[in-house]
Short mmCIF file of C-alpha atoms in Angstrom, two decimals:
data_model
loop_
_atom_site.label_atom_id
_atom_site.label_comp_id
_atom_site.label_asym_id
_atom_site.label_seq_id
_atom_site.Cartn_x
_atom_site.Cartn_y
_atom_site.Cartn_z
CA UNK A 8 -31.14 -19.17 -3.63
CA UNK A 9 -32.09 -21.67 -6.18
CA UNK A 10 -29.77 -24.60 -6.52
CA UNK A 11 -28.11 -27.49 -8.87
CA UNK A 12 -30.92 -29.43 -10.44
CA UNK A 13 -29.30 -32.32 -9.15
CA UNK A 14 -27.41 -30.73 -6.88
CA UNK A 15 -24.53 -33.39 -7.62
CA UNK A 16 -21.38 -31.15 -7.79
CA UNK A 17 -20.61 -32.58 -11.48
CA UNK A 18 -17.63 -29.80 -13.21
CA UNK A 19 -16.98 -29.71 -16.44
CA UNK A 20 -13.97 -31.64 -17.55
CA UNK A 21 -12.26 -28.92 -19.47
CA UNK A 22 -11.71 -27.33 -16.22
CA UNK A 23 -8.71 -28.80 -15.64
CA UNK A 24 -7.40 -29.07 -19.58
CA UNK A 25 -4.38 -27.90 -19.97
CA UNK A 26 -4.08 -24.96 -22.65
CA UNK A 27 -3.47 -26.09 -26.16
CA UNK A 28 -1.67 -22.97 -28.19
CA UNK A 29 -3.77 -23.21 -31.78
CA UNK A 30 -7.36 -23.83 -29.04
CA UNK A 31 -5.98 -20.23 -27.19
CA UNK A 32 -4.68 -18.66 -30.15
CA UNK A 33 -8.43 -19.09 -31.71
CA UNK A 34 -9.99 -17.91 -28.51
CA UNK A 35 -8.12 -14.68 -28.29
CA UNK A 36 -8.75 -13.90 -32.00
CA UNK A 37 -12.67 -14.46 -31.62
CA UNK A 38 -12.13 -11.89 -28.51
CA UNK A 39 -10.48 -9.88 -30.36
CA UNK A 40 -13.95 -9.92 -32.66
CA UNK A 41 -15.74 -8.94 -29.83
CA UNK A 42 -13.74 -6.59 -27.92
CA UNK A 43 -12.73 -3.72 -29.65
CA UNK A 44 -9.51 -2.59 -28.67
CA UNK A 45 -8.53 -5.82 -27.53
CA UNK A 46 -5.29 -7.23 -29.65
CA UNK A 47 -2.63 -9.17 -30.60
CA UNK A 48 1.02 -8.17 -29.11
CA UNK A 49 4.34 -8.85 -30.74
CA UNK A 50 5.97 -11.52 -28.47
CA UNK A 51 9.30 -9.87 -29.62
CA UNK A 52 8.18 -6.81 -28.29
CA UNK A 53 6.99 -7.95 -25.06
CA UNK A 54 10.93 -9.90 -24.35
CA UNK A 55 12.35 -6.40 -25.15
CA UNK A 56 9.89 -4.29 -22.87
CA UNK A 57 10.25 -6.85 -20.29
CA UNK A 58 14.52 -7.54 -20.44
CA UNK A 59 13.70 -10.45 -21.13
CA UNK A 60 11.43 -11.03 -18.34
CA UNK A 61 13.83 -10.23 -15.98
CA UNK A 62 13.50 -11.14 -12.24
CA UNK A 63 13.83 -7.30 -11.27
CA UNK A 64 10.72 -6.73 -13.75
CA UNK A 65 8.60 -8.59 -11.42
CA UNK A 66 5.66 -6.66 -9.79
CA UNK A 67 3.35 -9.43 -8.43
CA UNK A 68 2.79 -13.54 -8.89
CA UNK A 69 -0.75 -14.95 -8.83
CA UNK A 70 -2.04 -18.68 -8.34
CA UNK A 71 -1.48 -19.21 -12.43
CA UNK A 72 1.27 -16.73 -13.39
CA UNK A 73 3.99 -14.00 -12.79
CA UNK A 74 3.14 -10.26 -13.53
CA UNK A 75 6.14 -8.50 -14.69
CA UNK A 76 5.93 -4.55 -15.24
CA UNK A 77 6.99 -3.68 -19.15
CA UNK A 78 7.47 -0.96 -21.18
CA UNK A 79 5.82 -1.00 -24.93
CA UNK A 80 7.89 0.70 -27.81
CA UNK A 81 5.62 3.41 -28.24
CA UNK A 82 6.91 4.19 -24.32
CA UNK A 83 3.31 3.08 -22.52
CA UNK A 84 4.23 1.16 -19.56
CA UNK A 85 2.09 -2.12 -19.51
CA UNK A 86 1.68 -4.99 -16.69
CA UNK A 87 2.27 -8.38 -18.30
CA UNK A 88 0.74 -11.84 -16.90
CA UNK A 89 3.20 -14.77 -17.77
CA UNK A 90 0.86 -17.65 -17.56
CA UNK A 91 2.77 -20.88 -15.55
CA UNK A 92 2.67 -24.10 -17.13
CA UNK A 93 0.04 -25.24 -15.15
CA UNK A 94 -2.73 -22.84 -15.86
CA UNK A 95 -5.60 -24.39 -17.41
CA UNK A 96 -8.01 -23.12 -20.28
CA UNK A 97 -10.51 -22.37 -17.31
CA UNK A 98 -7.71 -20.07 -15.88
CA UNK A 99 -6.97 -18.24 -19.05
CA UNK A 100 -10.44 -17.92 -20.73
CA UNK A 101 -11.95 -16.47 -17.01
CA UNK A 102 -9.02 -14.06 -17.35
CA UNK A 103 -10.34 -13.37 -21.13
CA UNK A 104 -13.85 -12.18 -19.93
CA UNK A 105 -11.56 -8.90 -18.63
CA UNK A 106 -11.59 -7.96 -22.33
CA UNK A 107 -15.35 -7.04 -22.68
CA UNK A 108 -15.39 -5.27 -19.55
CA UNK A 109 -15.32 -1.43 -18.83
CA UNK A 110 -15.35 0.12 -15.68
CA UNK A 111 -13.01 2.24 -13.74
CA UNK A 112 -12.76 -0.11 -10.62
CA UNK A 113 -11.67 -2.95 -12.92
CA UNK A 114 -8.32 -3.29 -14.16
CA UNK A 115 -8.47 -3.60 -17.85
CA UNK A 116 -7.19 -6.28 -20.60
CA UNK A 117 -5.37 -4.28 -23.63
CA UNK A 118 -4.15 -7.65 -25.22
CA UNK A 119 -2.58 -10.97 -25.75
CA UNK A 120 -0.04 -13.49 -27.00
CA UNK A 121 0.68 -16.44 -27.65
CA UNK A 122 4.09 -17.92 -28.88
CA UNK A 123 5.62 -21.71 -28.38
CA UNK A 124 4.93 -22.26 -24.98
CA UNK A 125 3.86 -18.22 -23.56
CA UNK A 126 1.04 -17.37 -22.80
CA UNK A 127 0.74 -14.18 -21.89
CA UNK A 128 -2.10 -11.14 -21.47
CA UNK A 129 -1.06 -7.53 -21.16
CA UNK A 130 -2.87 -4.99 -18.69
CA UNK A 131 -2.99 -1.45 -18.32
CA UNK A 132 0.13 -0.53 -15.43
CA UNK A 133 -1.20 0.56 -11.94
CA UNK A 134 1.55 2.69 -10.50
CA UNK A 135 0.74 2.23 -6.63
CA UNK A 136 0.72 -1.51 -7.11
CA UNK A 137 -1.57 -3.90 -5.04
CA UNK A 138 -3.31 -2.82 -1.95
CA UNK A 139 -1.21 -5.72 0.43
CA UNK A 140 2.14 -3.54 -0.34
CA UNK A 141 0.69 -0.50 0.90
CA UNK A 142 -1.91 -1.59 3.88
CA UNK A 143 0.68 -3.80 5.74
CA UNK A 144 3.46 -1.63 5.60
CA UNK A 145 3.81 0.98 8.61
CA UNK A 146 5.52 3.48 6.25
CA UNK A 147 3.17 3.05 2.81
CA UNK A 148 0.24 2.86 4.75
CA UNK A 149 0.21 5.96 6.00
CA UNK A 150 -0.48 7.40 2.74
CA UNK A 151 -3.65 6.06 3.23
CA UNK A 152 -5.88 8.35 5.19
CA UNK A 153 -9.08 7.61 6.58
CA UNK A 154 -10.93 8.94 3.19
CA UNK A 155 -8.71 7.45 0.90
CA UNK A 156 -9.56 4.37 2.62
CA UNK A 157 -13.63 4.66 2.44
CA UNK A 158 -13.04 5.61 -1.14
CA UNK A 159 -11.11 2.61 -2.00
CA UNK A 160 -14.12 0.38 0.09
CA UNK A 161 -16.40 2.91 -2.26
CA UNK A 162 -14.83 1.90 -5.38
CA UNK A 163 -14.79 -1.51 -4.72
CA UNK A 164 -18.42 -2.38 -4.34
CA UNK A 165 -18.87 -0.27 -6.88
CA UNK A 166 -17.21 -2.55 -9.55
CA UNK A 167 -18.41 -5.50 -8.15
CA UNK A 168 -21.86 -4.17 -8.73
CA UNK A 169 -21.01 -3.57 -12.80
CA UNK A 170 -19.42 -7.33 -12.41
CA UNK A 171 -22.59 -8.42 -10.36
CA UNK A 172 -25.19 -6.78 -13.25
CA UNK A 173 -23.09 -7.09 -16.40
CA UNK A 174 -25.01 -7.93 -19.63
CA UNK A 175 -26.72 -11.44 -19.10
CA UNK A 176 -24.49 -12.81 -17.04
CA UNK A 177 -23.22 -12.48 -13.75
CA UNK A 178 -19.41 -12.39 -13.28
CA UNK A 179 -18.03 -13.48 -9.70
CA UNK A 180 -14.67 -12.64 -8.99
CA UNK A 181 -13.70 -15.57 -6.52
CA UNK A 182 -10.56 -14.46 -5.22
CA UNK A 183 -10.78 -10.91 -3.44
CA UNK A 184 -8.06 -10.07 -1.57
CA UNK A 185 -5.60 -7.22 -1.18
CA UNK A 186 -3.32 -8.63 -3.73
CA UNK A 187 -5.79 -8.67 -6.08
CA UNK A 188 -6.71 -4.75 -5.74
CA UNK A 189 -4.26 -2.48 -7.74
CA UNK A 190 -4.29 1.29 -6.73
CA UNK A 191 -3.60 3.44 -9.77
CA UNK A 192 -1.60 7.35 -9.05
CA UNK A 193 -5.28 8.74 -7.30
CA UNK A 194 -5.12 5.45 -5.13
CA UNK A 195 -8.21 4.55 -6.69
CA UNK A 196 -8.91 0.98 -6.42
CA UNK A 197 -8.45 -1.73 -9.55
CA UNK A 198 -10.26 -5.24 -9.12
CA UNK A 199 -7.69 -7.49 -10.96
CA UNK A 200 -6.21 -11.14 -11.30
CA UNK A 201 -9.83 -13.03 -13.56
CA UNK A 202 -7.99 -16.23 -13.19
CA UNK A 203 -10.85 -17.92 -11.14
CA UNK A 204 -13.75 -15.46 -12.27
CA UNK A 205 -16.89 -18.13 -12.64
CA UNK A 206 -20.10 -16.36 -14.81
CA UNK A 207 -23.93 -16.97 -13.95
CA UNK A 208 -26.87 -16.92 -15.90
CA UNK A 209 -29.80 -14.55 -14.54
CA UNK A 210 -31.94 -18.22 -14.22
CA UNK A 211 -29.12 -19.82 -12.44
CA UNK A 212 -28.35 -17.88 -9.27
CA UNK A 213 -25.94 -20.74 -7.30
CA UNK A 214 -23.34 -23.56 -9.14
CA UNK A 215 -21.09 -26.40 -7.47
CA UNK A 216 -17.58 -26.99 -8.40
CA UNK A 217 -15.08 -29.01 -7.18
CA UNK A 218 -12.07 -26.87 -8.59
CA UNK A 219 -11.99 -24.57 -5.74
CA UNK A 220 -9.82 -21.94 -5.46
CA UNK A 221 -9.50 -18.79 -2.92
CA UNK A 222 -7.24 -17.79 -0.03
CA UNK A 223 -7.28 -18.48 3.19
CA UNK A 224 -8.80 -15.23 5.45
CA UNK A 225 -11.11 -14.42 2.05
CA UNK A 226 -13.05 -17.24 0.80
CA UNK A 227 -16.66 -17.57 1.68
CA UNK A 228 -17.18 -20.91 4.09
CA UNK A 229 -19.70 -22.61 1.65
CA UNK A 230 -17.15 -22.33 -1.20
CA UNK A 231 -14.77 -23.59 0.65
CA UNK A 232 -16.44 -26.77 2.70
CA UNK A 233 -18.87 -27.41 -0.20
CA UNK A 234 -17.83 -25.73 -3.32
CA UNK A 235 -21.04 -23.39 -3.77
CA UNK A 236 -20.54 -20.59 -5.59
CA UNK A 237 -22.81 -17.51 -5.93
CA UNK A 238 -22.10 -13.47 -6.45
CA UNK A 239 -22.38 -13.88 -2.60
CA UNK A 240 -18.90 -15.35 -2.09
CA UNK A 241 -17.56 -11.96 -3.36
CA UNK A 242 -20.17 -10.50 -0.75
CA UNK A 243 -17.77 -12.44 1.89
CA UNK A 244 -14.76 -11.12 -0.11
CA UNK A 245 -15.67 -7.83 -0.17
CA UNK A 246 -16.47 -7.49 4.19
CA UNK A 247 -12.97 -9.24 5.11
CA UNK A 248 -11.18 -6.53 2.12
CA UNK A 249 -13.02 -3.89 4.41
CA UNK A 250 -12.24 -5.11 7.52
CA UNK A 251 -8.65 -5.11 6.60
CA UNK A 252 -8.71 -1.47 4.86
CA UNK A 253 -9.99 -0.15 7.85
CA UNK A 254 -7.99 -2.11 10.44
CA UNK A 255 -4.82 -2.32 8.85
CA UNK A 256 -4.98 -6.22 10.34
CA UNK A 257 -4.93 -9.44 8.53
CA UNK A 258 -7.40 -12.49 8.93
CA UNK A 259 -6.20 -15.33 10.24
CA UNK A 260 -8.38 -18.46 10.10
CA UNK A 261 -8.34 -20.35 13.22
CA UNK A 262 -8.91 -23.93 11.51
CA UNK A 263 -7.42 -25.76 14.57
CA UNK A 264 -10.55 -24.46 16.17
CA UNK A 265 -13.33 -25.31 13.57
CA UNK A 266 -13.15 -21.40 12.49
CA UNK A 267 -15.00 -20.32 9.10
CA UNK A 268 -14.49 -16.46 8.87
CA UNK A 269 -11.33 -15.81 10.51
CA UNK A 270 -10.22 -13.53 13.65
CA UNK A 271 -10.55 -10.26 12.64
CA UNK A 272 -14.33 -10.47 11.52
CA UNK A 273 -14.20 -11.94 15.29
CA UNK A 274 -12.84 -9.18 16.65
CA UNK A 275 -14.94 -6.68 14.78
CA UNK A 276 -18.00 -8.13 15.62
CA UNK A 277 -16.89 -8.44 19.26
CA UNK A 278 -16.05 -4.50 18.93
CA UNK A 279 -18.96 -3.89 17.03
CA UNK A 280 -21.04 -5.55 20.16
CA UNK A 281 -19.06 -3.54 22.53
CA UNK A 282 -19.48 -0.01 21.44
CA UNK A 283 -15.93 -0.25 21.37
CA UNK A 284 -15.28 0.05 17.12
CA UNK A 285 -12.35 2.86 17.37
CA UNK A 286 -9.99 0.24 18.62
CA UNK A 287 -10.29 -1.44 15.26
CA UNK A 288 -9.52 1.41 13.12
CA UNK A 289 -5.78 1.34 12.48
CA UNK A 290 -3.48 3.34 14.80
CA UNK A 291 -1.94 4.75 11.95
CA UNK A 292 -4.80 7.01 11.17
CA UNK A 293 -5.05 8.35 14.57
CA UNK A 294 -7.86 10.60 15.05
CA UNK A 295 -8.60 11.72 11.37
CA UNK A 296 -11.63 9.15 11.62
CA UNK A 297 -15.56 10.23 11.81
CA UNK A 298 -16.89 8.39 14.07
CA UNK A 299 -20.59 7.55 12.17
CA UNK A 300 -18.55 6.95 9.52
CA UNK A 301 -16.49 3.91 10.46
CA UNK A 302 -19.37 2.25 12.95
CA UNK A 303 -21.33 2.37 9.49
CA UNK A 304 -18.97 0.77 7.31
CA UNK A 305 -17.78 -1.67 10.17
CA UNK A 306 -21.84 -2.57 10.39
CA UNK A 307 -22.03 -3.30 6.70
CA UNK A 308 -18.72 -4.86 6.75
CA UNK A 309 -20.07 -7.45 9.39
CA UNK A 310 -23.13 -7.74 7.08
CA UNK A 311 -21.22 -9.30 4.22
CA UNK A 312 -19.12 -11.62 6.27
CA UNK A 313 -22.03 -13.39 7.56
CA UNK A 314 -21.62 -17.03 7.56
CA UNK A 315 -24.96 -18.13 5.92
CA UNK A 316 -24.55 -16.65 2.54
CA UNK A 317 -28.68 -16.17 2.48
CA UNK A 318 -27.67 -13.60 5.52
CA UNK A 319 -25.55 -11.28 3.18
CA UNK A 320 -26.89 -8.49 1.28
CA UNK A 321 -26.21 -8.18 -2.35
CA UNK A 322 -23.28 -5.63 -3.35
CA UNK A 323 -26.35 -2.82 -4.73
CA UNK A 324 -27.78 -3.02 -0.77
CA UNK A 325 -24.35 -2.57 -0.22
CA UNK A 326 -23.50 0.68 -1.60
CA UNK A 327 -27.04 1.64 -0.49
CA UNK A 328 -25.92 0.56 3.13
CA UNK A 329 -22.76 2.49 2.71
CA UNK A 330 -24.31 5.76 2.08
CA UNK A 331 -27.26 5.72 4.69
CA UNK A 332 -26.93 8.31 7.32
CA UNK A 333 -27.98 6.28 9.54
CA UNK A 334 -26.76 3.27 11.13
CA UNK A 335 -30.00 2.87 12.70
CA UNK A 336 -31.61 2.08 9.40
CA UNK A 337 -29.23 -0.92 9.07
CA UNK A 338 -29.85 -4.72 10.29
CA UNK A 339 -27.98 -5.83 12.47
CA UNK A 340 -25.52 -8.81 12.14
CA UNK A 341 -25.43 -12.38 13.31
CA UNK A 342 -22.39 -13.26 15.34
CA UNK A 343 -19.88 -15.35 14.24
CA UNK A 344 -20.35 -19.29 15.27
CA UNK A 345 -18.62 -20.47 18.52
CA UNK A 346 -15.51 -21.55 18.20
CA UNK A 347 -15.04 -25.43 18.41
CA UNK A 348 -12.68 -27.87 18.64
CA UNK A 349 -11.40 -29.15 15.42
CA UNK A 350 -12.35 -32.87 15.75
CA UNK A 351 -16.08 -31.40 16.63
CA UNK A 352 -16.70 -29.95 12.79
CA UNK A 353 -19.40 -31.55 10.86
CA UNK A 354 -16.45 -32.56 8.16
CA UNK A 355 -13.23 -33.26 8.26
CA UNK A 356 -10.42 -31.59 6.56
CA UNK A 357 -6.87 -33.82 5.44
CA UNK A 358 -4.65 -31.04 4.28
CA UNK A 359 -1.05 -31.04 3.26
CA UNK A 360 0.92 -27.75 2.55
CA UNK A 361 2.70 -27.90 -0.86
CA UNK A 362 6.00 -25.89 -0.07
CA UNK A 363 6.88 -25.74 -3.76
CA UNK A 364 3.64 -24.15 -5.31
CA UNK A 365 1.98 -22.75 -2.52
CA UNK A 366 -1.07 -24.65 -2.26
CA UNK A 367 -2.86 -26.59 0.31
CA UNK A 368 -4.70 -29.89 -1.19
CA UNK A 369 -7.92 -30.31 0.95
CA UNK A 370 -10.51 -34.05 1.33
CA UNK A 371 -13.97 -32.96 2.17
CA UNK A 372 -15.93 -35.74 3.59
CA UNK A 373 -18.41 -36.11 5.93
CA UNK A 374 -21.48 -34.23 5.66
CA UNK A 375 -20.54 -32.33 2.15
CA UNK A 376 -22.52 -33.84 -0.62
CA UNK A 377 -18.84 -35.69 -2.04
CA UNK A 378 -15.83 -36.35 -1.49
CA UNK A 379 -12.92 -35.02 -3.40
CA UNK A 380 -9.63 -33.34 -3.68
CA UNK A 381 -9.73 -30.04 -3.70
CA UNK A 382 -7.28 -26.80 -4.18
CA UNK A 383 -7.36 -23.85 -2.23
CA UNK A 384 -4.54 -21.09 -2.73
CA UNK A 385 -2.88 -20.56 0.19
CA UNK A 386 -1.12 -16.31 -0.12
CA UNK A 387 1.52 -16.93 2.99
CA UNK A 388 1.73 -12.44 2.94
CA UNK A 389 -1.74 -12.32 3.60
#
């Protein structure tokens, strides 16, 4: 992977400038330009549709807003992101780039408004909600059976590809995780929540930042210690989200112990090593797994979660990988790093957990290339 010129983690300033309504309002209408189909909704509309945002309205809350479920006056049922105070341009322009894409695996943007103080953007209405509501719940999750499951995986990689290959630029998601995967009435699976989408230029394949935000169990370990940020971090993404699918399990991140990918890629690989895989699938699913079929997506699973992000295949090898036969025509992967003890870690981490917003505030120092504060969204359901 090429790298930063100067390789100095410099980020642009109006990453963290807070959103200025007549500076939004003329962003959404040049959209708006661009994007056909993409408009302007009646703030009026959107109080009535939503009782007034009403606390029972609520369907899901990200790092930068609340997402309340609404109902339009023509009768269309719409999911509506209330942006919090605190969300930056960065946050709400990344969310923008939704608008000029199409794909079935990725949610899409109908619209926006702005009025006083709201911001708000309006999404088409999955009816099976987020994946986290359904895969850690012993009654929901039955509904999904073993091919559901693979399709979801399926569908996936597949959007990440479009996101991955999209026009001249390349579109990383930076925060996959089951809450960010909507299921629509097939179960088919919706990549959603832009708020910390980053884009690349083809000639540009790796950036720094110091804004970094992910969840803890999902983001890549060379975002996280270093801020580096390639399409490869949703490579990492995407292996944990099928580790989980198929397990049913959550990853934990052992951080007490120097850990960078978390215990269930641990366990898999352990598994994996074994020749013992079937106790990973989820008990729920009982025996209505093919065998082949979960060692091979387990294998390729493994293969994204890799710790070196130069060891990860890109999401098209993926869906190649996923689709061969074969698990003998697949490499094999690395194991995780030893565990260690956490005064042992090339860097060390002085975190605080922020009760009220959710957040953990992290100073890198040591070996990274700066020191700095950093965010990292901390999802305590996942």
């Amino acid at each position: 992977m090429r790298r930063l010129p100067n390789d100095s983690g410099i980020v642009e300033l109006q990453d963290q400038k807070h959103m200025d309504a007549d500076e939004l309002v003329e962003l959404c209408t040049r959209t708006e330009v661009s994007c056909p189909g993409f408009k302007k909704f009646d703030f009026f509309e959107i109080v009535d549709g939503t009782d007034d945002f009403s606390a029972k309205r609520i369907v899901g809350r990200g790092g930068f807003g609340t997402v309340y479920k609404g109902q339009l006056t023509t009768g269309v049922m719409v999911a509506i992101k209330r942006l919090d105070e605190n969300a930056t341009v960065f946050d709400f322009n990344s969310e923008l780039q939704l608008a000029s894409l199409q794909h079935i695996n990725l949610i899409r943007l109908l619209g926006w408004c702005v009025h006083g103080k709201e911001r708000l953007l309006v999404y088409e209405f999955m009816h099976n909600g987020s994946l986290d509501r359904i895969i850690f719940e012993k009654t929901k999750a039955a509904l999904l059976n073993w091919h559901k499951r693979l399709q979801i995986i399926k569908g996936l990689a597949e959007g990440l590809v479009y996101m991955h290959k999209h026009s001249l630029l390349w579109i990383i998601h930076g925060d996959l995780k089951p809450n960010n995967v909507l299921l629509d009435q097939d179960m088919n699976p919706k990549i959603a929540d832009f708020g910390s989408a980053r884009t690349l230029s083809s000639d540009l394949e790796e950036g720094r930042t110091i804004r970094i935000v992910g969840t803890s169990g999902y983001i890549a370990p060379e975002y996280a210690s270093r801020g580096l940020y390639s399409v490869k971090i949703d490579v990492f993404g995407f292996g944990v989200l099928a580790l989980v699918i198929i397990s049913g399990r959550k990853n934990i991140i052992l951080e007490e112990q120097g850990d960078t990918v978390g215990n269930l890629v641990r366990d898999a690989w352990q598994l994996w090593s074994d020749e013992r895989l079937h106790e990973l699938v989820d008990p729920l699913l009982r025996d209505g797994h093919e065998i082949y079929e979960m060692v091979r997506f387990v294998q390729v699973a493994l293969l994204c979660v890799q710790e070196d992000p130069v060891d990860r295949p890109t999401m098209s090898d993926v869906i190649a990988f996923l689709n061969f036969e074969s698990t003998s025509l697949l490499p094999d992967p690395k194991p995780p790093s030893e565990l260690i003890n956490r005064d042992a870690t090339d860097f060390n981490l002085s975190a605080y957990v922020g009760q009220l917003n959710r957040t953990v505030a992290i100073t890198i120092t040591g070996s990274a290339p700066l020191s700095t504060r950093v965010r990292i969204i901390v999802d305590p359901e996942t």
